[in-house]
mmCIF file of C-alpha atoms in Angstrom:
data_model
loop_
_atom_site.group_PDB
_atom_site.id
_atom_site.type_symbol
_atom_site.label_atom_id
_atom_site.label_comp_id
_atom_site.label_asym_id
_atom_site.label_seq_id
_atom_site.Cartn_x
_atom_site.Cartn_y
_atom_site.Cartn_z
ATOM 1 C CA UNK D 1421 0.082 4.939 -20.025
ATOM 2 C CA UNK D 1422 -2.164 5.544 -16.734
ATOM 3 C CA UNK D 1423 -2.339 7.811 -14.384
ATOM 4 C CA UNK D 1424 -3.980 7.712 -10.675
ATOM 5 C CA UNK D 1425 -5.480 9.673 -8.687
ATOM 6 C CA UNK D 1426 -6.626 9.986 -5.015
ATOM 7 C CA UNK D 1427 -9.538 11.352 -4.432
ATOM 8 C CA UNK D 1428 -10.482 13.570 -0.909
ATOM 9 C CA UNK D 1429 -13.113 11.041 -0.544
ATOM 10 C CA UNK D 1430 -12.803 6.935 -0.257
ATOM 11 C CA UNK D 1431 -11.839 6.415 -3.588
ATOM 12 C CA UNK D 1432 -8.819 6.212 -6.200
ATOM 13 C CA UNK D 1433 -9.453 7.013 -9.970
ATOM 14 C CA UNK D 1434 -7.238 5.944 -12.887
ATOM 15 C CA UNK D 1435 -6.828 7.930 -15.920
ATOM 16 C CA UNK D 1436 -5.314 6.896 -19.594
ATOM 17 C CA UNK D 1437 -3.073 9.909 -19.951
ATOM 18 C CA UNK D 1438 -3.693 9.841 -23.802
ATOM 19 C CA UNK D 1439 -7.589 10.533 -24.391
ATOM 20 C CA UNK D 1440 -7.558 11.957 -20.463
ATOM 21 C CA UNK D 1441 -10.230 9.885 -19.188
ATOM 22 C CA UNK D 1442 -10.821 8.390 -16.216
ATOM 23 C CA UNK D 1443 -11.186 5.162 -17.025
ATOM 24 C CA UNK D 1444 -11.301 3.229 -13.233
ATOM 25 C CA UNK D 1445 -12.876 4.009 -10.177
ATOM 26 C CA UNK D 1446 -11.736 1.984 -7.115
ATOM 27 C CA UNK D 1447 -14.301 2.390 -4.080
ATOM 28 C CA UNK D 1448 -13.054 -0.430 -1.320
ATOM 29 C CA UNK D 1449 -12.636 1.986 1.553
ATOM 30 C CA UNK D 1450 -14.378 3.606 3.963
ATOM 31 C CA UNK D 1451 -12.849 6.499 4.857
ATOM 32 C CA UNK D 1452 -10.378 9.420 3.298
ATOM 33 C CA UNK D 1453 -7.510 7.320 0.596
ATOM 34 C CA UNK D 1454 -3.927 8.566 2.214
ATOM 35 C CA UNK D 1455 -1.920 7.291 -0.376
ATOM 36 C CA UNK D 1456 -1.877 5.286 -3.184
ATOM 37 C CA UNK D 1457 1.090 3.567 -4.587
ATOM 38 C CA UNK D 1458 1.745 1.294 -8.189
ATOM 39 C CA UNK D 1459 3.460 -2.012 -6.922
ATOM 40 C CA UNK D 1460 6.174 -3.325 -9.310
ATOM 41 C CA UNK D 1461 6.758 -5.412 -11.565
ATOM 42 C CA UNK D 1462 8.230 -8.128 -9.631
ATOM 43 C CA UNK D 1463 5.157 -7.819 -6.726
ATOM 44 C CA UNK D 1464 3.064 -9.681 -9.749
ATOM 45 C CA UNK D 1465 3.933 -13.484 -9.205
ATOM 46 C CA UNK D 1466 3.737 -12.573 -5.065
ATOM 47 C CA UNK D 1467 0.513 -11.116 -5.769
ATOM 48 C CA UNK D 1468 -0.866 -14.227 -7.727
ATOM 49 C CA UNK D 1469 0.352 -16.563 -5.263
ATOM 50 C CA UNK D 1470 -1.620 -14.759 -2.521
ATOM 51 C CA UNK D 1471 -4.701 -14.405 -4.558
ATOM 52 C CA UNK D 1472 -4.603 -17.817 -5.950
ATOM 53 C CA UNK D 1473 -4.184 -18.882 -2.221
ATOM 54 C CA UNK D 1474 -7.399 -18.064 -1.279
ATOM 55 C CA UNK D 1475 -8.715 -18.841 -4.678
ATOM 56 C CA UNK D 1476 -7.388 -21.799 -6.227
ATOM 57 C CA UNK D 1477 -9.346 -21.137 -9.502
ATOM 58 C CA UNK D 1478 -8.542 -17.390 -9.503
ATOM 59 C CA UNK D 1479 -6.721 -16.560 -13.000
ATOM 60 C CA UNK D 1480 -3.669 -14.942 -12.874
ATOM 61 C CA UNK D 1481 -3.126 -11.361 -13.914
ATOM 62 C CA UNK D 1482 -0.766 -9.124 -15.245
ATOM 63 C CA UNK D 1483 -2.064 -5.855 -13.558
ATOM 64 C CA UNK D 1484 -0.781 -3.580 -12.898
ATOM 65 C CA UNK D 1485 -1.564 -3.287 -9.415
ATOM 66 C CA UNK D 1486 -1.874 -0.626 -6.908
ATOM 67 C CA UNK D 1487 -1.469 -0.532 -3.344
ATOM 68 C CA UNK D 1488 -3.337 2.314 -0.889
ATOM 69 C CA UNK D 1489 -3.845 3.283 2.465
ATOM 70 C CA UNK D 1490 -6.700 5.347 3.970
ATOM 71 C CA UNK D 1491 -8.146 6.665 6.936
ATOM 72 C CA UNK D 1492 -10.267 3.864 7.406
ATOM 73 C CA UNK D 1493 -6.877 2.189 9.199
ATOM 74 C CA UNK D 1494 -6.416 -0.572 6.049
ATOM 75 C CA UNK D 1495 -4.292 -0.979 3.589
ATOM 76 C CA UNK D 1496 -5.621 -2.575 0.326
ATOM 77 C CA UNK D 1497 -4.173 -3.753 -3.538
ATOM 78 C CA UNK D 1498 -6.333 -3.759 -5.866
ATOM 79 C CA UNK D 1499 -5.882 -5.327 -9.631
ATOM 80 C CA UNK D 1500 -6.648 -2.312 -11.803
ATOM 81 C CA UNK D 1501 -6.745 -4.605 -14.913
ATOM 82 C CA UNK D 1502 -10.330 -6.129 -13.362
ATOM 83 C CA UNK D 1503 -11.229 -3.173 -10.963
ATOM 84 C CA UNK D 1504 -10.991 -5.657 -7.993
ATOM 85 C CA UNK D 1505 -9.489 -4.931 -4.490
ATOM 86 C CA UNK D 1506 -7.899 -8.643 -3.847
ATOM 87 C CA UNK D 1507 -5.996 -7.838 -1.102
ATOM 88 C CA UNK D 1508 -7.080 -6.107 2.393
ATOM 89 C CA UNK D 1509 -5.443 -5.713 5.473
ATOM 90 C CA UNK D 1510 -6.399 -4.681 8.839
ATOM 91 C CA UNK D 1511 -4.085 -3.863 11.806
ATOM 92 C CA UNK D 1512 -3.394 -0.327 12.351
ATOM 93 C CA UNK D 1513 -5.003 1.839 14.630
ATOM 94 C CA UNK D 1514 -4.619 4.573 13.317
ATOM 95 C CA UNK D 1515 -4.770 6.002 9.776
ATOM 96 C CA UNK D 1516 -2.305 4.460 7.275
ATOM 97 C CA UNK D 1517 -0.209 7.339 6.164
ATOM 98 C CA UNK D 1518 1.881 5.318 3.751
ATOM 99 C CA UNK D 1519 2.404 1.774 2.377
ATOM 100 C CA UNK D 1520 4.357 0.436 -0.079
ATOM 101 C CA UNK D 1521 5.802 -2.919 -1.549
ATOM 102 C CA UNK D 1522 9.644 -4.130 -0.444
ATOM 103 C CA UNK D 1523 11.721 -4.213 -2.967
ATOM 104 C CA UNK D 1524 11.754 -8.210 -3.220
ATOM 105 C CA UNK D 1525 8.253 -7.556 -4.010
ATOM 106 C CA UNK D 1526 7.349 -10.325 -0.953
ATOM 107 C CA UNK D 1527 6.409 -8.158 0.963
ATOM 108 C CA UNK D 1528 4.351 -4.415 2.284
ATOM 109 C CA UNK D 1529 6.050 -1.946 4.486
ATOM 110 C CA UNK D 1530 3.306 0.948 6.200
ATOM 111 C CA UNK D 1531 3.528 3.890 8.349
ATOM 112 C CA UNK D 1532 0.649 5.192 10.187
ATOM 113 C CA UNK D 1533 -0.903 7.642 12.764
ATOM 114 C CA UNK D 1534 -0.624 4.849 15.091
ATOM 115 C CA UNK D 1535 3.557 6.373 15.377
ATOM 116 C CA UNK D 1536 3.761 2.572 14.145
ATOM 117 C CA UNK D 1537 6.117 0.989 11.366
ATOM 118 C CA UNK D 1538 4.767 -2.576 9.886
ATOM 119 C CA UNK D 1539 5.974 -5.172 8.145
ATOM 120 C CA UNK D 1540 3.253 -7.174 6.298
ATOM 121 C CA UNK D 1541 3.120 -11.037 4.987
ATOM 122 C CA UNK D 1542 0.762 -10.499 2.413
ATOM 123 C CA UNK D 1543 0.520 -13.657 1.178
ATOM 124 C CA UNK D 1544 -0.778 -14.894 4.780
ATOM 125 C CA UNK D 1545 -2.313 -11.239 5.209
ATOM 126 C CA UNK D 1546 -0.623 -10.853 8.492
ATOM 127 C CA UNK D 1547 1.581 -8.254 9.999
ATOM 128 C CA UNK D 1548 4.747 -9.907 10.640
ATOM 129 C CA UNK D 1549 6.841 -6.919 12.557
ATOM 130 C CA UNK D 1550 5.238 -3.925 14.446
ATOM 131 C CA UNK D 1551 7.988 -1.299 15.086
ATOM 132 C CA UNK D 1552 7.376 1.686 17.903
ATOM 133 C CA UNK D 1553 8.777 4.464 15.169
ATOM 134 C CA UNK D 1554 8.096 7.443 16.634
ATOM 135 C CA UNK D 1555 6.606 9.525 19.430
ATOM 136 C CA UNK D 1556 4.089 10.937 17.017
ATOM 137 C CA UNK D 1557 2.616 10.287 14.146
ATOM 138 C CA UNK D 1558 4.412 8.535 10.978
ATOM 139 C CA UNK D 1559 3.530 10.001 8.010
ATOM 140 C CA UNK D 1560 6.021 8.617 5.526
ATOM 141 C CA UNK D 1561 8.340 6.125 4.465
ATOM 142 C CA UNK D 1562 10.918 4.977 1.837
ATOM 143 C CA UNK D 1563 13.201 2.385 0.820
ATOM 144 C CA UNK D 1564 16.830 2.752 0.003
ATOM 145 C CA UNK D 1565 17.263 1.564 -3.689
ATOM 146 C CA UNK D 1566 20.633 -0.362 -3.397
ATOM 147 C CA UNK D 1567 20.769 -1.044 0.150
ATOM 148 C CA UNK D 1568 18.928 -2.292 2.885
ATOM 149 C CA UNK D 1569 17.135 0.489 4.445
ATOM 150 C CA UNK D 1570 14.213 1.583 5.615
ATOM 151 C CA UNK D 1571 13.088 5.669 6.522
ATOM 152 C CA UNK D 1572 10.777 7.180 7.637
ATOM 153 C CA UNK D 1573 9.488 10.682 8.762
ATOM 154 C CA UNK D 1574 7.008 12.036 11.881
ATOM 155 C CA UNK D 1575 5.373 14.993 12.861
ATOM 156 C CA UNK D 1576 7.907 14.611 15.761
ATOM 157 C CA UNK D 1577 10.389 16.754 13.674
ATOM 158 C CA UNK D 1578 12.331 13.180 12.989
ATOM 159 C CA UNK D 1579 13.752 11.103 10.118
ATOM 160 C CA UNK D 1580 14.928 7.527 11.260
ATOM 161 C CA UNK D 1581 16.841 4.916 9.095
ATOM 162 C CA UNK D 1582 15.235 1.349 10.160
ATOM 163 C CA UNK D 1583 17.935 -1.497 8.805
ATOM 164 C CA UNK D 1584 15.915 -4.426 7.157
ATOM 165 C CA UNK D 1585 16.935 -7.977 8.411
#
């Protein structure tokens, strides 16, 4: 079993939980890591496609993965199995408070200081939706586990429920 942690700086550590070492050390960003996130299990064969996309001869992997965001305004996955960001993306412009994987696993959801909500293609490494959330800044969001649903929170004092269509 592993264990991460973000660190105040621009990096995430990993720990094995048994001899409590830290056993990774992921430095891809420039600024303050907001958030950190493990994607699951069914993000792994949408992961490989994007990588392998790029990469023809990359070899898959089984991860795990993580996804983070950070003050630097990008949002990156990295495969913790090799130590390797393989996915960055750049759009915000703000910092990235949150991001996580949809459930279908096709797909990243983020929340930022920007008051935005985004809807990433990762495989194409594009945003594909920018939602106006709030009046200030978003600092979190979360998906419904049986239905389709979206929320997120603001330093506006707010909670909004965003459908997914």
């Amino acid at each position: 079993k592993q264990w991460y942690q973000r660190r105040v700086r621009d990096s995430i550590r990993v720990w094995e939980i048994a001899t409590k070492e830290c056993t990774l050390e992921l430095r891809e960003h420039d600024h303050v890591v907001e958030c950190v996130a493990w994607a699951q299990d069914n993000c792994t064969s949408h992961i490989n496609e994007c990588v392998q996309q790029e990469n023809p001869r990359a070899v898959k992997s089984e991860g795990p993965f993580l996804i983070s965001g950070s003050r630097d305004k990008t949002i990156k996955v990295f495969d913790v199995s090799t130590g390797f960001c393989i996915i960055s993306l750049i759009g915000h412009d703000n910092w990235v408070r949150q991001a996580i994987f949809h459930p279908s696993g096709k797909f990243i959801v983020s929340c930022a200081d920007d008051k935005t909500l985004r809807v990433w293609d990762y495989k194409n490494r594009r945003c594909t939706k920018t939602i106006n959330a709030h009046e200030h800044f978003v600092t979190c969001l979360d998906f419904h586990r049986n239905a389709p649903f979206v929320i997120t929170g603001s330093v506006d004092q707010q909670c909004k429920v965003w459908e997914c269509r």
